[in-house]
CSV table of C-alpha atoms and ligand atoms in Angstrom, one decimal:
chain,number,residue,atom,x,y,z
A,1,UNK,CA,82.7,93.8,94.1
A,2,UNK,CA,83.5,97.5,95.1
A,3,UNK,CA,87.4,96.6,95.0
A,4,UNK,CA,87.6,95.0,91.8
A,5,UNK,CA,86.1,98.3,89.6
A,6,UNK,CA,88.6,102.0,89.6
A,7,UNK,CA,88.2,103.4,92.1
A,8,UNK,CA,86.8,106.5,89.5
A,9,UNK,CA,84.0,104.3,89.1
A,10,UNK,CA,82.6,102.8,92.4
A,11,UNK,CA,79.2,105.3,92.5
A,12,UNK,CA,78.1,102.9,89.2
A,13,UNK,CA,77.6,100.5,92.2
A,14,UNK,CA,75.8,102.6,94.3
A,15,UNK,CA,73.4,103.1,92.6
A,16,UNK,CA,71.0,106.2,93.4
A,17,UNK,CA,73.2,107.1,96.7
A,18,UNK,CA,74.4,111.7,96.5
A,19,UNK,CA,77.6,111.1,95.7
A,20,UNK,CA,79.1,112.0,99.0
A,21,UNK,CA,78.3,108.3,99.7
A,22,UNK,CA,80.8,107.3,96.8
A,23,UNK,CA,83.5,109.3,98.7
A,24,UNK,CA,82.5,107.5,102.0
A,25,UNK,CA,82.9,104.9,100.5
A,26,UNK,CA,85.6,105.3,98.7
A,27,UNK,CA,87.5,106.6,101.5
A,28,UNK,CA,86.8,104.1,103.3
A,29,UNK,CA,88.1,101.1,100.5
A,30,UNK,CA,91.3,102.8,100.1
A,31,UNK,CA,92.1,105.8,102.6
A,32,UNK,CA,91.2,103.6,105.9
A,33,UNK,CA,90.4,99.5,105.5
A,34,UNK,CA,88.8,98.0,107.4
A,35,UNK,CA,88.5,94.0,106.9
A,36,UNK,CA,84.6,94.4,107.1
A,37,UNK,CA,82.1,96.9,105.8
A,38,UNK,CA,80.2,96.9,109.4
A,39,UNK,CA,83.2,98.8,110.6
A,40,UNK,CA,82.2,101.5,108.0
A,41,UNK,CA,80.9,103.2,110.9
A,42,UNK,CA,79.3,106.6,108.4
A,43,UNK,CA,77.8,104.3,106.1
A,44,UNK,CA,73.7,103.4,106.9
A,45,UNK,CA,73.1,99.7,108.1
A,46,UNK,CA,71.3,98.4,104.4
A,47,UNK,CA,74.4,99.6,102.8
A,48,UNK,CA,76.8,97.6,105.3
A,49,UNK,CA,74.9,95.1,105.1
A,50,UNK,CA,74.7,95.0,101.1
A,51,UNK,CA,79.1,94.9,101.4
A,52,UNK,CA,78.9,93.0,103.8
A,53,UNK,CA,79.1,89.4,102.0
A,54,UNK,CA,81.1,90.7,99.0
A,55,UNK,CA,83.1,93.3,100.7
A,56,UNK,CA,86.8,91.3,99.4
A,57,UNK,CA,87.0,90.1,95.1
A,58,UNK,CA,87.6,86.6,98.1
A,59,UNK,CA,87.1,85.0,100.9
A,60,UNK,CA,90.2,83.9,103.2
A,61,UNK,CA,90.5,80.1,103.0
A,62,UNK,CA,93.6,80.2,105.5
A,63,UNK,CA,95.9,82.6,107.4
A,64,UNK,CA,99.1,81.4,109.0
A,65,UNK,CA,101.6,82.1,111.8
A,66,UNK,CA,105.0,82.2,112.2
A,67,UNK,CA,107.8,83.5,113.3
A,68,UNK,CA,105.8,85.0,117.0
A,69,UNK,CA,103.8,86.7,115.0
A,70,UNK,CA,105.7,89.2,112.9
A,71,UNK,CA,104.7,87.0,110.0
A,72,UNK,CA,101.3,86.0,108.8
A,73,UNK,CA,100.3,84.2,105.7
A,74,UNK,CA,96.7,84.4,103.6
A,75,UNK,CA,95.8,82.8,101.3
A,76,UNK,CA,92.3,84.4,99.3
A,77,UNK,CA,90.5,82.4,96.8
A,78,UNK,CA,88.8,83.8,94.4
A,79,UNK,CA,84.8,83.2,93.6
A,80,UNK,CA,86.7,81.6,89.8
A,81,UNK,CA,89.5,79.1,91.5
A,82,UNK,CA,91.9,81.2,91.7
A,83,UNK,CA,94.6,80.3,94.8
A,84,UNK,CA,95.9,83.8,95.4
A,85,UNK,CA,98.8,84.3,97.9
A,86,UNK,CA,100.2,87.0,101.0
A,87,UNK,CA,102.7,87.6,103.1
A,88,UNK,CA,103.0,90.3,105.6
A,89,UNK,CA,106.5,90.6,107.4
A,90,UNK,CA,106.2,92.6,110.6
A,91,UNK,CA,109.9,94.1,111.9
A,92,UNK,CA,110.4,97.2,114.9
A,93,UNK,CA,109.5,99.8,112.3
A,94,UNK,CA,108.8,98.1,108.7
A,95,UNK,CA,106.2,96.3,107.9
A,96,UNK,CA,106.5,94.6,104.8
A,97,UNK,CA,103.6,93.0,102.6
A,98,UNK,CA,104.8,90.3,99.3
A,99,UNK,CA,102.2,90.2,96.9
A,100,UNK,CA,100.8,88.2,94.1
A,101,UNK,CA,100.3,89.8,90.8
A,102,UNK,CA,99.5,86.5,89.1
A,103,UNK,CA,98.2,83.3,89.9
A,104,UNK,CA,100.8,80.4,89.8
A,105,UNK,CA,103.5,81.2,86.8
A,106,UNK,CA,104.4,80.4,84.1
A,107,UNK,CA,107.8,81.3,83.4
A,108,UNK,CA,109.4,78.1,84.9
A,109,UNK,CA,112.5,79.1,87.3
A,110,UNK,CA,113.5,76.2,88.2
A,111,UNK,CA,113.8,77.0,92.0
A,112,UNK,CA,111.0,78.1,92.4
A,113,UNK,CA,107.8,76.9,93.7
A,114,UNK,CA,105.0,78.7,92.0
A,115,UNK,CA,107.3,78.1,88.6
A,116,UNK,CA,106.8,73.6,89.8
A,117,UNK,CA,103.6,74.7,89.5
A,118,UNK,CA,102.4,76.9,86.4
A,119,UNK,CA,100.5,78.8,85.4
A,120,UNK,CA,96.4,80.4,86.7
A,121,UNK,CA,95.8,83.1,85.1
A,122,UNK,CA,96.8,87.0,85.4
A,123,UNK,CA,95.6,88.9,88.3
A,124,UNK,CA,92.7,91.4,87.7
A,125,UNK,CA,94.2,95.3,89.9
A,126,UNK,CA,91.4,94.8,91.3
A,127,UNK,CA,92.7,91.6,93.2
A,128,UNK,CA,96.2,92.6,93.4
A,129,UNK,CA,95.1,96.2,95.2
A,130,UNK,CA,92.9,94.4,98.0
A,131,UNK,CA,96.1,92.3,99.2
A,132,UNK,CA,97.2,95.9,99.5
A,133,UNK,CA,93.7,96.8,101.3
A,134,UNK,CA,93.7,93.7,103.6
A,135,UNK,CA,96.7,94.1,105.1
A,136,UNK,CA,96.1,97.1,105.5
A,137,UNK,CA,92.7,96.7,107.3
A,138,UNK,CA,94.5,94.1,109.1
A,139,UNK,CA,97.4,95.6,110.4
A,140,UNK,CA,95.4,99.1,111.7
A,141,UNK,CA,92.1,96.6,113.6
A,142,UNK,CA,94.1,93.9,114.5
A,143,UNK,CA,98.2,94.1,113.4
A,144,UNK,CA,101.5,93.2,115.1
A,145,UNK,CA,103.1,93.2,118.0
A,146,UNK,CA,105.8,95.7,118.2
A,147,UNK,CA,105.4,96.7,114.2
A,148,UNK,CA,103.6,100.2,112.5
A,149,UNK,CA,99.9,100.0,112.3
A,150,UNK,CA,101.1,99.9,108.2
A,151,UNK,CA,102.3,99.0,105.0
A,152,UNK,CA,106.2,100.6,104.6
A,153,UNK,CA,107.0,98.4,102.1
A,154,UNK,CA,105.1,97.0,99.0
A,155,UNK,CA,106.2,94.5,97.1
A,156,UNK,CA,105.3,92.1,94.0
A,157,UNK,CA,107.1,89.2,95.2
A,158,UNK,CA,104.6,86.4,95.9
A,159,UNK,CA,103.4,84.5,92.6
A,160,UNK,CA,103.5,85.4,89.2
A,161,UNK,CA,105.9,87.2,87.7
A,162,UNK,CA,104.8,91.2,87.9
A,163,UNK,CA,106.2,92.4,84.3
A,164,UNK,CA,104.2,89.5,82.5
A,165,UNK,CA,101.4,91.0,83.1
A,166,UNK,CA,102.1,94.9,82.7
A,167,UNK,CA,98.6,96.3,82.1
A,168,UNK,CA,96.8,95.2,85.3
A,169,UNK,CA,99.5,96.0,87.2
A,170,UNK,CA,100.4,99.0,86.1
A,171,UNK,CA,97.0,99.7,86.9
A,172,UNK,CA,96.5,98.7,90.6
A,173,UNK,CA,100.0,100.8,91.2
A,174,UNK,CA,98.1,103.7,89.7
A,175,UNK,CA,95.3,102.9,92.5
A,176,UNK,CA,98.4,102.3,95.3
A,177,UNK,CA,99.9,105.6,94.8
A,178,UNK,CA,97.5,108.3,93.0
A,179,UNK,CA,94.7,106.7,94.8
A,180,UNK,CA,95.3,104.7,98.5
A,181,UNK,CA,98.5,107.6,98.8
A,182,UNK,CA,101.3,104.9,99.6
A,183,UNK,CA,104.6,106.1,98.5
A,184,UNK,CA,106.4,105.0,94.0
A,185,UNK,CA,109.7,104.8,96.3
A,186,UNK,CA,108.0,102.1,98.5
A,187,UNK,CA,106.7,99.9,95.9
A,188,UNK,CA,109.5,97.0,94.7
A,189,UNK,CA,108.3,95.0,91.6
A,190,UNK,CA,110.7,92.0,91.1
A,191,UNK,CA,111.7,90.8,87.6
A,192,UNK,CA,112.9,87.9,86.3
A,193,UNK,CA,114.1,90.0,83.7
A,194,UNK,CA,111.1,90.8,81.0
A,195,UNK,CA,113.3,94.1,78.9
A,196,UNK,CA,110.1,95.1,77.4
A,197,UNK,CA,108.1,95.5,80.6
A,198,UNK,CA,111.1,97.3,82.6
A,199,UNK,CA,112.1,99.6,79.1
A,200,UNK,CA,107.7,100.7,79.8
A,201,UNK,CA,107.9,100.3,83.6
A,202,UNK,CA,111.1,102.7,83.2
A,203,UNK,CA,108.4,105.7,81.1
A,204,UNK,CA,105.6,105.3,83.5
A,205,UNK,CA,105.6,108.6,86.4
A,206,UNK,CA,105.4,106.7,89.1
A,207,UNK,CA,109.8,106.1,90.4
A,208,UNK,CA,109.4,102.8,91.8
A,209,UNK,CA,112.0,100.6,92.9
A,210,UNK,CA,113.0,98.5,90.9
A,211,UNK,CA,114.5,94.8,91.7
A,212,UNK,CA,116.0,92.5,88.7
A,213,UNK,CA,116.2,88.8,90.1
A,214,UNK,CA,119.6,87.7,88.7
A,215,UNK,CA,120.2,85.1,89.8
A,216,UNK,CA,124.0,84.0,87.3
A,217,UNK,CA,125.9,86.3,86.1
A,218,UNK,CA,127.1,84.1,83.1
A,219,UNK,CA,124.4,82.8,80.6
A,220,UNK,CA,125.1,79.9,80.2
A,221,UNK,CA,124.0,79.2,83.5
A,222,UNK,CA,121.5,82.0,84.0
A,223,UNK,CA,119.7,80.1,80.8
A,224,UNK,CA,119.5,76.8,83.5
A,225,UNK,CA,117.7,78.1,86.0
A,226,UNK,CA,115.6,81.3,84.7
A,227,UNK,CA,114.1,80.0,81.0
A,228,UNK,CA,113.3,83.9,80.1
A,229,UNK,CA,117.3,84.4,79.8
A,230,UNK,CA,117.3,82.5,76.4
A,231,UNK,CA,114.9,84.8,75.2
A,232,UNK,CA,116.1,88.1,77.1
A,233,UNK,CA,119.9,87.4,77.6
A,234,UNK,CA,122.1,88.5,81.0
A,235,UNK,CA,123.5,92.3,78.0
A,236,UNK,CA,119.8,93.0,77.4
A,237,UNK,CA,118.9,93.1,80.4
A,238,UNK,CA,121.5,95.1,82.3
A,239,UNK,CA,121.4,97.2,79.7
A,240,UNK,CA,117.6,97.7,80.0
A,241,UNK,CA,118.3,97.6,84.6
A,242,UNK,CA,120.8,100.9,83.9
A,243,UNK,CA,118.4,102.0,81.4
A,244,UNK,CA,116.1,101.9,84.0
A,245,UNK,CA,118.3,103.6,86.7
A,246,UNK,CA,119.7,106.8,84.4
A,247,UNK,CA,115.2,107.7,83.9
A,248,UNK,CA,114.4,107.3,87.6
A,249,UNK,CA,117.7,107.7,89.6
A,250,UNK,CA,116.5,105.1,91.5
A,251,UNK,CA,118.9,103.1,92.7
A,252,UNK,CA,118.3,98.9,91.4
A,253,UNK,CA,118.8,95.9,93.2
A,254,UNK,CA,119.5,93.0,92.5
A,255,UNK,CA,118.6,89.8,93.6
A,256,UNK,CA,120.5,86.3,94.3
A,257,UNK,CA,119.8,83.2,95.5
A,258,UNK,CA,122.6,81.5,97.0
A,259,UNK,CA,122.4,77.9,95.7
A,260,UNK,CA,125.3,75.4,97.1
A,261,UNK,CA,127.5,74.8,94.2
A,262,UNK,CA,125.7,76.3,91.3
A,263,UNK,CA,126.1,80.3,92.1
A,264,UNK,CA,127.8,80.3,95.1
A,265,UNK,CA,130.8,79.8,93.5
A,266,UNK,CA,134.0,83.2,93.8
A,267,UNK,CA,133.4,82.9,89.7
A,268,UNK,CA,130.0,84.2,90.3
A,269,UNK,CA,131.1,86.9,92.9
A,270,UNK,CA,133.3,88.3,90.6
A,271,UNK,CA,131.1,88.4,87.9
A,272,UNK,CA,128.4,89.9,89.8
A,273,UNK,CA,130.0,92.2,91.5
A,274,UNK,CA,130.9,93.9,87.3
A,275,UNK,CA,127.4,93.6,86.3
A,276,UNK,CA,126.8,95.7,89.9
A,277,UNK,CA,129.0,97.9,90.1
A,278,UNK,CA,128.7,98.8,87.0
A,279,UNK,CA,124.3,99.8,87.5
A,280,UNK,CA,125.1,101.0,91.9
A,281,UNK,CA,123.4,98.5,92.2
A,282,UNK,CA,122.4,97.0,96.0
A,283,UNK,CA,122.6,93.2,96.0
A,284,UNK,CA,120.4,91.0,98.3
A,285,UNK,CA,121.1,88.0,99.0
A,286,UNK,CA,118.9,85.4,99.9
A,287,UNK,CA,119.5,81.5,100.6
A,288,UNK,CA,116.8,79.3,98.3
A,289,UNK,CA,114.5,77.9,100.4
A,290,UNK,CA,113.9,74.6,99.1
A,291,UNK,CA,111.2,73.8,96.9
A,292,UNK,CA,109.2,70.1,96.0
A,293,UNK,CA,110.3,69.5,92.7
A,294,UNK,CA,114.2,70.7,92.8
A,295,UNK,CA,116.6,68.8,94.4
A,296,UNK,CA,118.5,72.8,94.6
A,297,UNK,CA,120.1,72.3,98.5
A,298,UNK,CA,121.2,76.8,100.6
A,299,UNK,CA,124.1,77.3,100.6
A,300,UNK,CA,125.9,76.7,103.4
A,301,UNK,CA,125.9,80.1,106.3
A,302,UNK,CA,129.7,79.8,105.7
A,303,UNK,CA,129.4,80.2,101.6
A,304,UNK,CA,127.0,82.8,102.2
A,305,UNK,CA,129.2,85.1,104.0
A,306,UNK,CA,131.8,84.4,102.4
A,307,UNK,CA,130.2,85.7,98.8
A,308,UNK,CA,129.1,88.9,100.8
A,309,UNK,CA,133.0,89.0,101.2
A,310,UNK,CA,133.3,89.0,97.7
A,311,UNK,CA,131.4,91.5,96.6
A,312,UNK,CA,132.3,93.3,99.4
A,313,UNK,CA,136.4,93.1,98.6
A,314,UNK,CA,134.9,94.1,94.6
A,315,UNK,CA,133.4,97.7,96.0
A,316,UNK,CA,129.9,96.6,95.9
A,317,UNK,CA,126.8,96.7,98.4
A,318,UNK,CA,125.1,94.3,99.9
A,319,UNK,CA,122.9,93.1,102.5
A,320,UNK,CA,122.0,89.6,103.5
A,321,UNK,CA,118.1,88.6,103.8
A,322,UNK,CA,116.6,86.8,106.3
A,323,UNK,CA,114.2,84.1,105.7
A,324,UNK,CA,110.9,84.9,106.8
A,325,UNK,CA,108.5,82.3,107.6
A,326,UNK,CA,110.1,79.2,105.7
A,327,UNK,CA,107.6,76.9,108.3
A,328,UNK,CA,104.4,78.1,106.7
A,329,UNK,CA,105.5,78.2,103.5
A,330,UNK,CA,105.7,82.3,102.8
A,331,UNK,CA,109.2,82.5,102.3
A,332,UNK,CA,109.9,83.0,98.9
A,333,UNK,CA,109.7,80.8,96.3
A,334,UNK,CA,107.3,79.0,98.3
A,335,UNK,CA,104.3,80.8,97.1
A,336,UNK,CA,103.2,78.1,94.8
A,337,UNK,CA,99.1,77.2,95.3
A,338,UNK,CA,97.7,75.2,92.5
A,339,UNK,CA,93.4,74.7,92.3
A,340,UNK,CA,92.9,71.4,92.7
A,341,UNK,CA,97.1,70.5,94.3
A,342,UNK,CA,97.0,69.9,98.1
A,343,UNK,CA,100.5,70.6,99.1
A,344,UNK,CA,102.2,68.3,101.4
A,345,UNK,CA,103.6,69.5,104.9
A,346,UNK,CA,107.4,70.3,105.5
B,1,LIG,N1,108.8,86.5,89.3
B,1,LIG,C1,109.1,87.7,90.0
B,1,LIG,C2,108.3,88.1,91.9
B,1,LIG,C3,108.0,86.6,92.6
B,1,LIG,S1,109.4,85.7,93.1
B,1,LIG,C4,111.2,87.9,90.4
B,1,LIG,O1,111.1,87.3,89.6
B,1,LIG,O2,111.4,88.5,90.5
B,1,LIG,C5,110.1,86.7,93.9
B,1,LIG,C6,111.7,86.3,94.9
B,1,LIG,O3,111.8,84.8,95.6
B,1,LIG,C7,113.0,86.5,93.7
B,1,LIG,O4,114.2,87.1,93.3
B,1,LIG,C8,112.6,85.0,93.5
B,1,LIG,O5,113.8,85.0,92.5
B,1,LIG,C9,112.6,84.7,94.2
B,1,LIG,N2,113.0,83.4,94.3
B,1,LIG,C10,111.9,81.7,94.5
B,1,LIG,N3,112.5,80.7,94.6
B,1,LIG,C11,113.2,81.3,95.4
B,1,LIG,C12,113.0,80.4,96.1
B,1,LIG,N4,112.9,78.7,96.1
B,1,LIG,N5,114.2,80.3,97.5
B,1,LIG,C13,114.7,82.1,98.2
B,1,LIG,N6,114.6,83.0,96.8
B,1,LIG,C14,113.1,82.7,95.7
């Protein structure tokens, strides 16, 4: 499984093939990915046949399409049974891939489906990079109507907490930036607020974008939604985010999932505005996507708009995010495949 080797170690797999073969294969894997090894046209057919069954470190268990073909969710299955979900969202000038960094998640945010189903295991760097390569191959070879033929944005907003899998996520980012040639700025690491991880990321050489999943602007409310807030309270999280901004000169974004009567009040808007202004952060509002084990409901459209206006009145940049793929459980926080658990519909 070539993606499971570091790109520099690819030669190990090819035994006595000449070194230009290794370069050719590396090109196919990282520069012009293809969905099938049979499409690696400059490789000899016996090598293509050999690679055919082991190109991807997972099988494609399910592929679902929504939003008239512009949202596509893949459920990949690794040989040891772990489920990996990735979602591709196409727009006229953008193609954003949402990738997973862990199978499941241990952080148990109350409103997140992945969190509700617990932690399975960390994903390896190759398993993270292969999600990106697969989507690149899909866009180049099959494509989406009216959408660029390559990824323009990659966000770690699928299953898992990327900064709880720091070493492997770091290596995946290195391969994406230094081998695939993806610009670090087009990569977003989204975190629930693992303060030590944010600090480490600030010292890495790549200016990746950082998103903070805040959701509440005081510790009492935040701890009730995001349990890890007990360990890393808001003041510490804000300090780490400020440090990231200082070191990287990259604007941090704050993610805020809107829950009816929970965090959509004027009082929260007021407190959030203070934090966002101090950080010079951009706020993304997204309506809650309902999940099976939580009674939380999405804020109404009207409340979301009022909340956004309250933030704007307080001089904060804010975007209301569209929700893609709701009907195929592909929307934020809905990715939740646990092995052995079969999902219900709706
Ligand atoms: N663990 C990381 C990345 C995965 S979640 C993080 O927490 O940032 C990606 C985003 O989806 C986060 O902002 C998360 O808070 C949000 N999210 C989780 N569950 C959601 C839901 N049910 N509806 C809307 N957004 C949700």
